[in-house]
Amino acid sequence: MKRAFDIVISFILLVSLSPIIILTEFLILIYIGRPVLFKQQRPGINGIPFYLYKFRSMNDERDENGNLLSDDVRLTSLGKVIRKLSLDELPQLWNVFKGDMSFVGPRPLLMEYISLYNETQMRRHEVPPGITGWAQVNGRNTITWEKKFEYDVWYVDNQSFLLDMKILIMTVMKVFKSEGISQDGQATMTKFKGNSTSRRP
């Protein structure tokens, strides 16, 4: 039922939101430049890698040594609007349609984090990653990494279609209120660096 819902709704949204998708692509092309899409390998179900797609919200400004500047510096004015309205997530509808992701599930994080998870935290990969999830409607980028993983594992143990519908409704409300977009002083959230209880042997 979950997969059928993902296929049907992602297709409907890709078609109905195509004018907004095209307009966003055009604005990024004009004000940020190519490429329009941000593409990065992320861990999917069981940790199997897939390519996640998002609209770009940052430029490629670098320091005198050729290193990219910090995210909060490279985040453009257009990018801030795109993130505030969650328009950057729209290309992930294609990920959902293909089956890489679901609408609801733990957010797909960086591949480099896998080696930092403890056994419990690794359980977040027992289900397909999602565009939104229990952690996203309970703080998103304003909560600690440990709390985020706790919410992810809770979802794995308590997932149901009704819970997914609740999370989707709460997500819409969060988007309208623009809550939890970033931590103070950060474009999104600081990187997860592991800790004494999260490193695997």
CSV table of N, CA and C in Angstrom, one decimal, residues 68-199:
chain,number,residue,atom,x,y,z
A,68,LEU,N,35.8,25.4,-1.3
A,68,LEU,CA,34.5,26.0,-1.2
A,68,LEU,C,34.3,26.7,0.1
A,69,LEU,N,33.6,27.8,0.1
A,69,LEU,CA,33.3,28.5,1.3
A,69,LEU,C,32.2,27.8,2.1
A,70,SER,N,32.0,28.2,3.3
A,70,SER,CA,31.0,27.5,4.1
A,70,SER,C,29.6,27.6,3.5
A,71,ASP,N,28.7,26.6,3.9
A,71,ASP,CA,27.4,26.6,3.3
A,71,ASP,C,26.6,27.9,3.6
A,72,ASP,N,26.7,28.4,4.8
A,72,ASP,CA,25.9,29.6,5.1
A,72,ASP,C,26.4,30.8,4.3
A,73,VAL,N,27.6,30.9,3.8
A,73,VAL,CA,28.1,31.9,3.0
A,73,VAL,C,27.7,31.7,1.5
A,74,ARG,N,27.7,30.5,1.1
A,74,ARG,CA,27.3,30.2,-0.3
A,74,ARG,C,25.8,30.1,-0.6
A,75,LEU,N,25.0,30.1,0.5
A,75,LEU,CA,23.6,30.1,0.3
A,75,LEU,C,23.1,31.4,-0.2
A,76,THR,N,22.5,31.4,-1.4
A,76,THR,CA,22.1,32.6,-2.1
A,76,THR,C,20.7,33.1,-1.5
A,77,SER,N,20.4,34.3,-1.9
A,77,SER,CA,19.1,34.9,-1.5
A,77,SER,C,17.9,34.1,-2.1
A,78,LEU,N,18.1,33.7,-3.4
A,78,LEU,CA,17.1,32.8,-4.0
A,78,LEU,C,17.1,31.4,-3.3
A,79,GLY,N,18.3,31.0,-3.0
A,79,GLY,CA,18.4,29.7,-2.3
A,79,GLY,C,17.6,29.7,-0.9
A,80,LYS,N,17.7,30.8,-0.2
A,80,LYS,CA,17.0,30.9,1.1
A,80,LYS,C,15.5,30.8,0.9
A,81,VAL,N,15.0,31.4,-0.2
A,81,VAL,CA,13.5,31.3,-0.5
A,81,VAL,C,13.2,29.9,-0.9
A,82,ILE,N,14.0,29.3,-1.8
A,82,ILE,CA,13.8,27.9,-2.2
A,82,ILE,C,13.7,27.0,-1.0
A,83,ARG,N,14.6,27.1,-0.1
A,83,ARG,CA,14.6,26.3,1.1
A,83,ARG,C,13.5,26.5,2.0
A,84,LYS,N,13.1,27.8,2.2
A,84,LYS,CA,12.0,28.2,3.1
A,84,LYS,C,10.7,27.6,2.6
A,85,LEU,N,10.5,27.5,1.3
A,85,LEU,CA,9.3,26.9,0.7
A,85,LEU,C,9.5,25.4,0.4
A,86,SER,N,10.7,24.9,0.7
A,86,SER,CA,11.0,23.5,0.5
A,86,SER,C,10.9,23.1,-1.0
A,87,LEU,N,11.1,24.1,-1.9
A,87,LEU,CA,11.1,23.8,-3.3
A,87,LEU,C,12.3,23.0,-3.7
A,88,ASP,N,13.4,23.1,-2.9
A,88,ASP,CA,14.6,22.3,-3.2
A,88,ASP,C,14.4,20.8,-3.2
A,89,GLU,N,13.3,20.4,-2.5
A,89,GLU,CA,13.0,19.0,-2.4
A,89,GLU,C,12.2,18.4,-3.6
A,90,LEU,N,11.7,19.3,-4.4
A,90,LEU,CA,10.8,18.8,-5.5
A,90,LEU,C,11.4,17.7,-6.4
A,91,PRO,N,12.7,17.8,-6.8
A,91,PRO,CA,13.2,16.8,-7.6
A,91,PRO,C,13.2,15.4,-7.0
A,92,GLN,N,13.1,15.3,-5.7
A,92,GLN,CA,13.0,14.0,-5.0
A,92,GLN,C,11.7,13.3,-5.3
A,93,LEU,N,10.8,14.0,-5.9
A,93,LEU,CA,9.6,13.3,-6.3
A,93,LEU,C,9.9,12.2,-7.4
A,94,TRP,N,11.0,12.5,-8.2
A,94,TRP,CA,11.5,11.5,-9.1
A,94,TRP,C,12.1,10.3,-8.4
A,95,ASN,N,12.8,10.6,-7.3
A,95,ASN,CA,13.4,9.6,-6.5
A,95,ASN,C,12.3,8.7,-5.9
A,96,VAL,N,11.2,9.3,-5.5
A,96,VAL,CA,10.1,8.5,-5.0
A,96,VAL,C,9.5,7.7,-6.1
A,97,PHE,N,9.2,8.3,-7.2
A,97,PHE,CA,8.6,7.5,-8.3
A,97,PHE,C,9.4,6.3,-8.7
A,98,LYS,N,10.8,6.5,-8.8
A,98,LYS,CA,11.7,5.4,-9.2
A,98,LYS,C,11.8,4.3,-8.1
A,99,GLY,N,11.5,4.7,-6.8
A,99,GLY,CA,11.6,3.7,-5.8
A,99,GLY,C,12.8,3.8,-4.9
A,100,ASP,N,13.7,4.8,-5.2
A,100,ASP,CA,14.8,5.1,-4.4
A,100,ASP,C,14.4,5.5,-3.0
A,101,MET,N,13.3,6.3,-2.9
A,101,MET,CA,12.8,6.8,-1.7
A,101,MET,C,11.3,6.6,-1.5
A,102,SER,N,10.8,7.0,-0.3
A,102,SER,CA,9.4,7.0,-0.1
A,102,SER,C,9.1,8.5,0.3
A,103,PHE,N,7.8,8.8,0.4
A,103,PHE,CA,7.4,10.1,0.9
A,103,PHE,C,7.8,10.3,2.3
A,104,VAL,N,7.6,9.2,3.1
A,104,VAL,CA,7.9,9.2,4.5
A,104,VAL,C,9.0,8.2,4.9
A,105,GLY,N,9.9,8.6,5.7
A,105,GLY,CA,11.0,7.7,6.1
A,105,GLY,C,12.2,8.5,6.7
A,106,PRO,N,13.1,7.9,7.3
A,106,PRO,CA,14.3,8.7,7.7
A,106,PRO,C,15.0,9.4,6.6
A,107,ARG,N,15.4,10.6,6.8
A,107,ARG,CA,16.1,11.4,5.7
A,107,ARG,C,17.4,10.7,5.3
A,108,PRO,N,17.6,10.6,4.0
A,108,PRO,CA,18.9,10.0,3.5
A,108,PRO,C,20.0,11.0,3.8
A,109,LEU,N,21.0,10.6,4.6
A,109,LEU,CA,22.1,11.4,5.0
A,109,LEU,C,23.3,11.1,4.1
A,110,LEU,N,24.5,11.6,4.6
A,110,LEU,CA,25.7,11.4,3.8
A,110,LEU,C,26.3,9.9,3.9
A,111,MET,N,26.9,9.4,2.9
A,111,MET,CA,27.5,8.1,2.9
A,111,MET,C,28.5,8.0,4.0
A,112,GLU,N,29.2,9.1,4.2
A,112,GLU,CA,30.3,9.0,5.2
A,112,GLU,C,29.9,8.8,6.6
A,113,TYR,N,28.6,9.0,6.9
A,113,TYR,CA,28.1,8.9,8.3
A,113,TYR,C,27.9,7.4,8.7
A,114,ILE,N,27.8,6.5,7.7
A,114,ILE,CA,27.5,5.1,8.0
A,114,ILE,C,28.5,4.5,9.0
A,115,SER,N,29.8,4.8,8.8
A,115,SER,CA,30.8,4.3,9.7
A,115,SER,C,30.7,4.8,11.1
A,116,LEU,N,29.9,5.9,11.3
A,116,LEU,CA,29.9,6.6,12.6
A,116,LEU,C,28.7,6.1,13.4
A,117,TYR,N,27.7,5.4,12.8
A,117,TYR,CA,26.5,4.9,13.5
A,117,TYR,C,26.8,3.8,14.4
A,118,ASN,N,26.1,3.7,15.5
A,118,ASN,CA,26.2,2.5,16.3
A,118,ASN,C,25.1,1.5,15.8
A,119,GLU,N,25.0,0.4,16.4
A,119,GLU,CA,24.1,-0.6,15.9
A,119,GLU,C,22.6,-0.2,15.8
A,120,THR,N,22.2,0.5,16.9
A,120,THR,CA,20.8,1.0,16.9
A,120,THR,C,20.6,2.1,15.8
A,121,GLN,N,21.5,3.0,15.7
A,121,GLN,CA,21.4,4.1,14.7
A,121,GLN,C,21.3,3.5,13.3
A,122,MET,N,22.0,2.4,13.0
A,122,MET,CA,22.1,1.8,11.7
A,122,MET,C,20.7,1.3,11.3
A,123,ARG,N,19.8,1.1,12.3
A,123,ARG,CA,18.5,0.5,12.0
A,123,ARG,C,17.6,1.5,11.2
A,124,ARG,N,18.0,2.8,11.1
A,124,ARG,CA,17.3,3.8,10.3
A,124,ARG,C,17.3,3.4,8.8
A,125,HIS,N,18.2,2.4,8.4
A,125,HIS,CA,18.3,2.0,7.0
A,125,HIS,C,17.5,0.7,6.8
A,126,GLU,N,16.7,0.3,7.7
A,126,GLU,CA,15.8,-0.9,7.6
A,126,GLU,C,14.6,-0.5,6.7
A,127,VAL,N,14.3,0.7,6.5
A,127,VAL,CA,13.2,1.2,5.7
A,127,VAL,C,13.7,2.1,4.6
A,128,PRO,N,12.9,2.4,3.5
A,128,PRO,CA,13.4,3.3,2.5
A,128,PRO,C,13.5,4.7,3.1
A,129,PRO,N,14.5,5.5,2.7
A,129,PRO,CA,14.5,6.9,3.2
A,129,PRO,C,13.4,7.7,2.7
A,130,GLY,N,13.1,8.8,3.3
A,130,GLY,CA,11.9,9.6,2.9
A,130,GLY,C,12.3,11.1,2.6
A,131,ILE,N,11.3,11.8,1.9
A,131,ILE,CA,11.4,13.2,1.8
A,131,ILE,C,11.2,13.9,3.1
A,132,THR,N,10.3,13.3,3.9
A,132,THR,CA,10.1,13.8,5.2
A,132,THR,C,10.0,12.7,6.2
A,133,GLY,N,10.0,12.9,7.5
A,133,GLY,CA,10.0,11.8,8.4
A,133,GLY,C,9.7,12.3,9.8
A,134,TRP,N,9.7,11.4,10.8
A,134,TRP,CA,9.3,11.7,12.1
A,134,TRP,C,10.2,12.8,12.7
A,135,ALA,N,11.5,12.7,12.4
A,135,ALA,CA,12.5,13.7,12.9
A,135,ALA,C,12.2,15.0,12.3
A,136,GLN,N,11.8,15.1,11.1
A,136,GLN,CA,11.6,16.3,10.4
A,136,GLN,C,10.4,17.1,11.0
A,137,VAL,N,9.4,16.4,11.4
A,137,VAL,CA,8.2,17.1,12.0
A,137,VAL,C,8.4,17.3,13.5
A,138,ASN,N,9.5,16.9,14.1
A,138,ASN,CA,9.8,17.0,15.5
A,138,ASN,C,11.1,17.8,15.7
A,139,GLY,N,11.3,18.8,14.9
A,139,GLY,CA,12.5,19.6,15.1
A,139,GLY,C,13.4,19.8,13.9
A,140,ARG,N,13.3,18.9,13.0
A,140,ARG,CA,14.1,18.9,11.7
A,140,ARG,C,15.6,19.2,12.0
A,141,ASN,N,16.1,20.4,11.6
A,141,ASN,CA,17.5,20.7,11.8
A,141,ASN,C,17.8,21.4,13.1
A,142,THR,N,16.8,21.6,14.0
A,142,THR,CA,17.1,22.3,15.2
A,142,THR,C,17.3,21.4,16.4
A,143,ILE,N,17.2,20.0,16.2
A,143,ILE,CA,17.5,19.1,17.3
A,143,ILE,C,18.8,18.5,17.1
A,144,THR,N,19.3,17.8,18.1
A,144,THR,CA,20.6,17.1,18.1
A,144,THR,C,20.6,15.9,17.2
A,145,TRP,N,21.8,15.5,16.7
A,145,TRP,CA,21.9,14.3,15.9
A,145,TRP,C,21.3,13.1,16.6
A,146,GLU,N,21.7,13.0,17.9
A,146,GLU,CA,21.3,11.8,18.7
A,146,GLU,C,19.7,11.8,18.8
A,147,LYS,N,19.1,12.9,19.0
A,147,LYS,CA,17.6,12.9,19.0
A,147,LYS,C,17.0,12.6,17.6
A,148,LYS,N,17.7,13.1,16.6
A,148,LYS,CA,17.2,12.8,15.2
A,148,LYS,C,17.2,11.3,15.0
A,149,PHE,N,18.3,10.7,15.3
A,149,PHE,CA,18.4,9.2,15.1
A,149,PHE,C,17.4,8.5,16.0
A,150,GLU,N,17.2,9.0,17.2
A,150,GLU,CA,16.2,8.3,18.1
A,150,GLU,C,14.8,8.4,17.4
A,151,TYR,N,14.5,9.5,16.8
A,151,TYR,CA,13.2,9.6,16.2
A,151,TYR,C,13.1,8.7,14.9
A,152,ASP,N,14.2,8.6,14.2
A,152,ASP,CA,14.3,7.7,13.0
A,152,ASP,C,14.0,6.3,13.4
A,153,VAL,N,14.7,5.8,14.4
A,153,VAL,CA,14.5,4.4,14.9
A,153,VAL,C,13.1,4.2,15.4
A,154,TRP,N,12.6,5.2,16.1
A,154,TRP,CA,11.2,5.1,16.6
A,154,TRP,C,10.2,4.9,15.4
A,155,TYR,N,10.5,5.6,14.3
A,155,TYR,CA,9.6,5.5,13.1
A,155,TYR,C,9.7,4.0,12.6
A,156,VAL,N,10.9,3.5,12.5
A,156,VAL,CA,11.1,2.1,12.0
A,156,VAL,C,10.3,1.2,12.8
A,157,ASP,N,10.2,1.3,14.1
A,157,ASP,CA,9.5,0.4,15.0
A,157,ASP,C,8.0,0.6,15.0
A,158,ASN,N,7.6,1.8,14.6
A,158,ASN,CA,6.1,2.1,14.7
A,158,ASN,C,5.5,2.5,13.4
A,159,GLN,N,6.2,2.3,12.3
A,159,GLN,CA,5.6,2.7,11.0
A,159,GLN,C,4.3,2.1,10.6
A,160,SER,N,3.4,2.9,10.0
A,160,SER,CA,2.1,2.5,9.6
A,160,SER,C,1.6,3.5,8.6
A,161,PHE,N,0.6,3.1,7.8
A,161,PHE,CA,0.1,4.1,6.8
A,161,PHE,C,-0.5,5.3,7.4
A,162,LEU,N,-1.2,5.1,8.6
A,162,LEU,CA,-1.8,6.2,9.3
A,162,LEU,C,-0.8,7.1,9.8
A,163,LEU,N,0.3,6.6,10.4
A,163,LEU,CA,1.4,7.4,10.9
A,163,LEU,C,2.0,8.2,9.7
A,164,ASP,N,2.2,7.6,8.5
A,164,ASP,CA,2.7,8.3,7.4
A,164,ASP,C,1.8,9.5,7.0
A,165,MET,N,0.5,9.3,7.0
A,165,MET,CA,-0.5,10.4,6.7
A,165,MET,C,-0.4,11.5,7.7
A,166,LYS,N,-0.2,11.1,9.0
A,166,LYS,CA,0.0,12.1,10.1
A,166,LYS,C,1.2,13.0,9.8
A,167,ILE,N,2.3,12.3,9.5
A,167,ILE,CA,3.6,13.0,9.2
A,167,ILE,C,3.5,13.9,8.0
A,168,LEU,N,2.8,13.4,7.0
A,168,LEU,CA,2.7,14.3,5.8
A,168,LEU,C,1.9,15.6,6.1
A,169,ILE,N,0.8,15.4,6.9
A,169,ILE,CA,0.0,16.6,7.2
A,169,ILE,C,0.8,17.5,8.1
A,170,MET,N,1.6,17.0,9.1
A,170,MET,CA,2.4,17.8,9.9
A,170,MET,C,3.5,18.5,9.1
A,171,THR,N,4.0,17.8,8.1
A,171,THR,CA,5.0,18.4,7.2
A,171,THR,C,4.5,19.6,6.5
A,172,VAL,N,3.3,19.5,5.9
A,172,VAL,CA,2.7,20.7,5.2
A,172,VAL,C,2.6,21.9,6.2
A,173,MET,N,2.2,21.6,7.4
A,173,MET,CA,2.0,22.7,8.4
A,173,MET,C,3.4,23.3,8.7
A,174,LYS,N,4.4,22.5,8.8
A,174,LYS,CA,5.8,23.0,9.1
A,174,LYS,C,6.3,23.8,8.0
A,175,VAL,N,6.0,23.4,6.7
A,175,VAL,CA,6.5,24.2,5.6
A,175,VAL,C,5.8,25.5,5.6
A,176,PHE,N,4.5,25.6,5.8
A,176,PHE,CA,3.9,26.9,5.9
A,176,PHE,C,4.4,27.8,7.0
A,177,LYS,N,4.8,27.2,8.1
A,177,LYS,CA,5.3,28.0,9.2
A,177,LYS,C,6.8,28.2,9.1
A,178,SER,N,7.5,27.5,8.1
A,178,SER,CA,8.9,27.6,7.9
A,178,SER,C,9.7,27.3,9.2
A,179,GLU,N,9.3,26.2,9.9
A,179,GLU,CA,9.9,25.9,11.1
A,179,GLU,C,11.0,24.8,10.9
A,180,GLY,N,12.1,24.9,11.7
A,180,GLY,CA,13.2,23.9,11.8
A,180,GLY,C,14.1,23.8,10.6
A,181,ILE,N,14.1,24.9,9.8
A,181,ILE,CA,14.9,24.9,8.6
A,181,ILE,C,16.4,24.8,8.8
A,182,SER,N,16.9,25.5,9.9
A,182,SER,CA,18.3,25.4,10.1
A,182,SER,C,18.7,25.7,11.6
A,183,GLN,N,19.9,25.3,12.0
A,183,GLN,CA,20.4,25.6,13.3
A,183,GLN,C,20.9,27.0,13.3
A,184,ASP,N,21.0,27.6,14.4
A,184,ASP,CA,21.6,29.0,14.5
A,184,ASP,C,23.0,29.0,13.9
A,185,GLY,N,23.2,30.0,13.0
A,185,GLY,CA,24.5,30.2,12.4
A,185,GLY,C,24.9,29.2,11.4
A,186,GLN,N,23.9,28.3,11.0
A,186,GLN,CA,24.2,27.3,9.9
A,186,GLN,C,23.2,27.4,8.8
A,187,ALA,N,23.6,27.0,7.6
A,187,ALA,CA,22.6,27.0,6.5
A,187,ALA,C,21.6,25.9,6.7
A,188,THR,N,22.0,24.8,7.2
A,188,THR,CA,21.1,23.7,7.5
A,188,THR,C,21.4,23.2,8.9
A,189,MET,N,22.4,22.2,9.0
A,189,MET,CA,22.8,21.6,10.3
A,189,MET,C,24.2,21.3,10.2
A,190,THR,N,24.9,21.3,11.4
A,190,THR,CA,26.3,20.9,11.4
A,190,THR,C,26.5,19.5,11.0
A,191,LYS,N,27.6,19.1,10.5
A,191,LYS,CA,27.9,17.7,10.2
A,191,LYS,C,27.9,16.8,11.4
A,192,PHE,N,27.5,15.6,11.2
A,192,PHE,CA,27.5,14.5,12.2
A,192,PHE,C,29.0,14.0,12.2
A,193,LYS,N,29.6,14.1,13.4
A,193,LYS,CA,31.0,13.7,13.5
A,193,LYS,C,31.2,12.4,14.4
A,194,GLY,N,30.0,11.9,14.8
A,194,GLY,CA,30.1,10.7,15.7
A,194,GLY,C,30.4,11.0,17.1
A,195,ASN,N,30.4,10.1,18.0
A,195,ASN,CA,30.7,10.3,19.4
A,195,ASN,C,31.1,8.9,20.0
A,196,SER,N,31.4,8.9,21.2
A,196,SER,CA,32.0,7.7,21.8
A,196,SER,C,31.0,6.5,21.8
A,197,THR,N,29.7,6.8,21.7
A,197,THR,CA,28.7,5.7,21.7
A,197,THR,C,28.2,5.4,20.3
A,198,SER,N,28.6,6.2,19.3
A,198,SER,CA,28.0,6.0,17.9
A,198,SER,C,29.0,5.4,17.0
A,199,ARG,N,30.3,5.2,17.4
A,199,ARG,CA,31.3,4.6,16.5
A,199,ARG,C,31.2,3.1,16.5
